[in-house]
């Protein structure tokens, strides 16, 4: 769930700890201070009085400083922050009830204590099942942790690991290519690990600005933006769902090599191995650079395998660049980061809902699988809005399924089974009209790259007409009579009105649509001449134009000011994003037809005022 949405659901007291931390960071003048100042000067210097959209914008500008702040809180290895963060950064744990969090935490402590027993036996065994070189790595790291923790006793001080020592240990762990799980087992073989009170945990995490807690619903929230920062702190390069996407493409011998190196039982079935590799917190780049290859594999051979995996296996278009293996992997990580930040679903929301419904019918175990894979607490998880709050998208759902299950579903729905089954299913549920509407703003800004990335193929010459067509669809869904017959009747070779809304009798609203690449539409003189000629055309045909509307991606301040001075046109401006939001608000209102008089008041239509009015 995005930070803005989390904040929307909380009261001022529940946001207070987080806002104090942001205030303190801002007071220290972070690197993006100029941009922050602009946001705050346009609203309020006091964050408590700033709306949630702008709080989220400020947070985006201080993420680096926030990371440094939380990292300092993470200094103490014995603070259990490693255990707690590993729980809350897993896919599906960004929203949890107090009880569910307590259950996951208790299970994690039990899991660590159980594994510790076997781990200690292996380290002390004369004939360990783990390779001698790996045992040596463990013992080297363990000796360093032991020294860092107990050297304070010699100085008659409390045993602890300082920030500097923690930094050195982290570097050592990376050099030895230890997984997060291996590091935790070694750490807690020396440091005491006790079960803490869940209310103490929640309060501590809330006070350091990592978690929000709603007392009313006893719910914890960790925004997507915070989860990404916590992953960086834990050296986790990609979300678990992206690790799974790549691991599923690996061959069994490659999977076994990873398991062998990190002490994972190779007798497990393939799906269990993949789950263990993800849960172990093994370095994503480490797996691709070294772990899947036998010792002595040449660099050229490694490069060939990685290129095939990234370019063909993941079907990424355009292909990711990278002359060296490291560059290719870095670009792959950056690609996954962008996907995670992107709010686009890939198919329409309606298509996602339909896909979940039909998957649930054909694969009755899916609900249980999703609950287990993403540690979801609710009984029924097969709803698009619910899963999207957890940042779980259609492809993430499909990648939980085995190839056998995907093939069964494809055959039952007459979906082609040649090629990539996941992509075939997604293609089948692309509701083109709703997908186009979700990308309405990109049509307005003529952003071909974004449209292409979201699965929409269109020529640049067709963008303007498609923007008009989508505007007609939106206005029709608002209940307006978009009269194409009347438009054709009024139009001449010289004057071509984009859209005519027939209000009945002889009254009409004229709508002009403009697409523009540059930010802020500012060609008022040309558009005013156009609309004047359209109004005269309507009058010649005995129609009364009671309103004219201009719809564009956005408008410059100069354009808005010019429009305010031109009273004869009775022109109002609506941005593409505002029109979409008004449509969403209308869907949830009691109205069957949009009250057009709400469009008569302002020069620049403010969607929040319109939505508030229709929701009464």
mmCIF file of N, CA, C and O in Angstrom, residues 17-18 21 66 69-70 73-74 78-81 84-85 88 101 105 196-213 220:
data_model
loop_
_atom_site.group_PDB
_atom_site.id
_atom_site.type_symbol
_atom_site.label_atom_id
_atom_site.label_comp_id
_atom_site.label_asym_id
_atom_site.label_seq_id
_atom_site.Cartn_x
_atom_site.Cartn_y
_atom_site.Cartn_z
ATOM 1 N N UNK A 17 4.504 10.021 15.121
ATOM 2 C CA UNK A 17 5.902 9.573 15.237
ATOM 3 C C UNK A 17 6.618 9.698 13.903
ATOM 4 O O UNK A 17 7.761 10.174 13.832
ATOM 5 N N UNK A 18 5.956 9.276 12.852
ATOM 6 C CA UNK A 18 6.550 9.329 11.509
ATOM 7 C C UNK A 18 6.817 10.772 11.091
ATOM 8 O O UNK A 18 7.893 11.092 10.589
ATOM 9 N N UNK A 21 9.870 12.333 12.704
ATOM 10 C CA UNK A 21 11.128 11.888 12.091
ATOM 11 C C UNK A 21 11.381 12.644 10.786
ATOM 12 O O UNK A 21 12.496 13.108 10.527
ATOM 13 N N UNK A 66 16.421 9.107 5.246
ATOM 14 C CA UNK A 66 15.598 8.210 6.069
ATOM 15 C C UNK A 66 16.302 6.856 6.209
ATOM 16 O O UNK A 66 16.322 6.268 7.299
ATOM 17 N N UNK A 69 19.014 7.147 8.703
ATOM 18 C CA UNK A 69 18.444 7.228 10.055
ATOM 19 C C UNK A 69 18.067 5.834 10.571
ATOM 20 O O UNK A 69 18.435 5.454 11.691
ATOM 21 N N UNK A 70 17.361 5.056 9.755
ATOM 22 C CA UNK A 70 16.941 3.719 10.196
ATOM 23 C C UNK A 70 18.158 2.810 10.356
ATOM 24 O O UNK A 70 18.195 1.966 11.251
ATOM 25 N N UNK A 73 19.541 3.016 13.701
ATOM 26 C CA UNK A 73 18.716 2.279 14.665
ATOM 27 C C UNK A 73 19.009 0.777 14.588
ATOM 28 O O UNK A 73 18.729 0.019 15.509
ATOM 29 N N UNK A 74 19.561 0.381 13.455
ATOM 30 C CA UNK A 74 19.819 -1.026 13.176
ATOM 31 C C UNK A 74 21.223 -1.454 13.644
ATOM 32 O O UNK A 74 21.669 -2.555 13.383
ATOM 33 N N UNK A 78 21.902 -7.384 18.343
ATOM 34 C CA UNK A 78 21.052 -8.100 19.290
ATOM 35 C C UNK A 78 19.707 -7.411 19.513
ATOM 36 O O UNK A 78 18.963 -7.748 20.425
ATOM 37 N N UNK A 79 19.370 -6.422 18.667
ATOM 38 C CA UNK A 79 18.106 -5.702 18.844
ATOM 39 C C UNK A 79 16.930 -6.432 18.203
ATOM 40 O O UNK A 79 15.799 -6.014 18.353
ATOM 41 N N UNK A 80 17.217 -7.505 17.451
ATOM 42 C CA UNK A 80 16.209 -8.280 16.717
ATOM 43 C C UNK A 80 15.591 -7.496 15.563
ATOM 44 O O UNK A 80 14.628 -7.951 14.963
ATOM 45 N N UNK A 81 16.148 -6.342 15.245
ATOM 46 C CA UNK A 81 15.620 -5.615 14.095
ATOM 47 C C UNK A 81 15.803 -6.405 12.810
ATOM 48 O O UNK A 81 15.013 -6.292 11.879
ATOM 49 N N UNK A 84 12.861 -8.779 12.698
ATOM 50 C CA UNK A 84 11.605 -8.054 12.476
ATOM 51 C C UNK A 84 11.515 -7.491 11.060
ATOM 52 O O UNK A 84 10.468 -7.576 10.408
ATOM 53 N N UNK A 85 12.624 -6.921 10.582
ATOM 54 C CA UNK A 85 12.603 -6.362 9.229
ATOM 55 C C UNK A 85 12.436 -7.471 8.193
ATOM 56 O O UNK A 85 11.727 -7.308 7.197
ATOM 57 N N UNK A 88 8.721 -8.060 7.923
ATOM 58 C CA UNK A 88 7.847 -7.039 7.334
ATOM 59 C C UNK A 88 8.202 -6.685 5.896
ATOM 60 O O UNK A 88 7.404 -6.027 5.220
ATOM 61 N N UNK A 101 0.784 -10.404 13.141
ATOM 62 C CA UNK A 101 2.189 -10.037 13.298
ATOM 63 C C UNK A 101 2.802 -10.847 14.443
ATOM 64 O O UNK A 101 3.923 -11.378 14.316
ATOM 65 N N UNK A 105 5.874 -13.472 14.081
ATOM 66 C CA UNK A 105 7.086 -13.234 14.872
ATOM 67 C C UNK A 105 7.412 -14.457 15.728
ATOM 68 O O UNK A 105 8.563 -14.909 15.786
ATOM 69 N N UNK A 196 10.134 -11.324 22.393
ATOM 70 C CA UNK A 196 9.731 -10.030 22.936
ATOM 71 C C UNK A 196 8.215 -9.879 22.911
ATOM 72 O O UNK A 196 7.519 -10.574 22.166
ATOM 73 N N UNK A 197 7.716 -8.944 23.684
ATOM 74 C CA UNK A 197 6.281 -8.658 23.716
ATOM 75 C C UNK A 197 5.881 -7.944 22.425
ATOM 76 O O UNK A 197 6.557 -6.988 21.995
ATOM 77 N N UNK A 198 4.798 -8.375 21.788
ATOM 78 C CA UNK A 198 4.408 -7.828 20.484
ATOM 79 C C UNK A 198 4.064 -6.339 20.571
ATOM 80 O O UNK A 198 4.360 -5.572 19.646
ATOM 81 N N UNK A 199 3.454 -5.914 21.669
ATOM 82 C CA UNK A 199 3.118 -4.486 21.798
ATOM 83 C C UNK A 199 4.375 -3.631 21.929
ATOM 84 O O UNK A 199 4.423 -2.509 21.413
ATOM 85 N N UNK A 200 5.398 -4.184 22.585
ATOM 86 C CA UNK A 200 6.683 -3.480 22.678
ATOM 87 C C UNK A 200 7.320 -3.368 21.293
ATOM 88 O O UNK A 200 7.855 -2.316 20.916
ATOM 89 N N UNK A 201 7.257 -4.462 20.542
ATOM 90 C CA UNK A 201 7.817 -4.474 19.183
ATOM 91 C C UNK A 201 7.129 -3.429 18.308
ATOM 92 O O UNK A 201 7.787 -2.629 17.637
ATOM 93 N N UNK A 202 5.788 -3.434 18.318
ATOM 94 C CA UNK A 202 5.024 -2.497 17.485
ATOM 95 C C UNK A 202 5.339 -1.061 17.881
ATOM 96 O O UNK A 202 5.541 -0.195 17.016
ATOM 97 N N UNK A 203 5.403 -0.812 19.182
ATOM 98 C CA UNK A 203 5.688 0.549 19.661
ATOM 99 C C UNK A 203 7.088 1.004 19.248
ATOM 100 O O UNK A 203 7.283 2.149 18.817
ATOM 101 N N UNK A 204 8.072 0.083 19.356
ATOM 102 C CA UNK A 204 9.445 0.430 18.973
ATOM 103 C C UNK A 204 9.549 0.722 17.475
ATOM 104 O O UNK A 204 10.200 1.686 17.062
ATOM 105 N N UNK A 205 8.916 -0.116 16.668
ATOM 106 C CA UNK A 205 8.961 0.088 15.215
ATOM 107 C C UNK A 205 8.216 1.363 14.812
ATOM 108 O O UNK A 205 8.598 2.058 13.873
ATOM 109 N N UNK A 206 7.145 1.652 15.544
ATOM 110 C CA UNK A 206 6.381 2.883 15.283
ATOM 111 C C UNK A 206 7.233 4.106 15.623
ATOM 112 O O UNK A 206 7.257 5.084 14.868
ATOM 113 N N UNK A 207 7.965 4.039 16.726
ATOM 114 C CA UNK A 207 8.766 5.182 17.182
ATOM 115 C C UNK A 207 9.950 5.490 16.272
ATOM 116 O O UNK A 207 10.421 6.619 16.229
ATOM 117 N N UNK A 208 10.435 4.473 15.548
ATOM 118 C CA UNK A 208 11.540 4.741 14.617
ATOM 119 C C UNK A 208 11.025 4.978 13.193
ATOM 120 O O UNK A 208 11.808 5.063 12.251
ATOM 121 N N UNK A 209 9.692 5.088 13.056
ATOM 122 C CA UNK A 209 9.118 5.481 11.772
ATOM 123 C C UNK A 209 9.091 4.402 10.718
ATOM 124 O O UNK A 209 9.022 4.683 9.529
ATOM 125 N N UNK A 210 9.118 3.145 11.146
ATOM 126 C CA UNK A 210 9.115 2.032 10.201
ATOM 127 C C UNK A 210 7.703 1.495 9.995
ATOM 128 O O UNK A 210 7.374 0.975 8.937
ATOM 129 N N UNK A 211 6.864 1.665 10.993
ATOM 130 C CA UNK A 211 5.541 1.037 10.992
ATOM 131 C C UNK A 211 4.490 2.018 11.497
ATOM 132 O O UNK A 211 4.779 2.860 12.354
ATOM 133 N N UNK A 212 3.286 1.912 10.951
ATOM 134 C CA UNK A 212 2.142 2.672 11.460
ATOM 135 C C UNK A 212 1.191 1.681 12.127
ATOM 136 O O UNK A 212 1.018 0.564 11.650
ATOM 137 N N UNK A 213 0.563 2.141 13.225
ATOM 138 C CA UNK A 213 -0.365 1.256 13.942
ATOM 139 C C UNK A 213 -1.693 1.957 14.180
ATOM 140 O O UNK A 213 -1.738 3.065 14.718
ATOM 141 N N UNK A 220 -1.365 -3.092 11.605
ATOM 142 C CA UNK A 220 -0.070 -2.474 11.320
ATOM 143 C C UNK A 220 0.061 -2.255 9.820
ATOM 144 O O UNK A 220 -0.408 -3.066 9.017
#
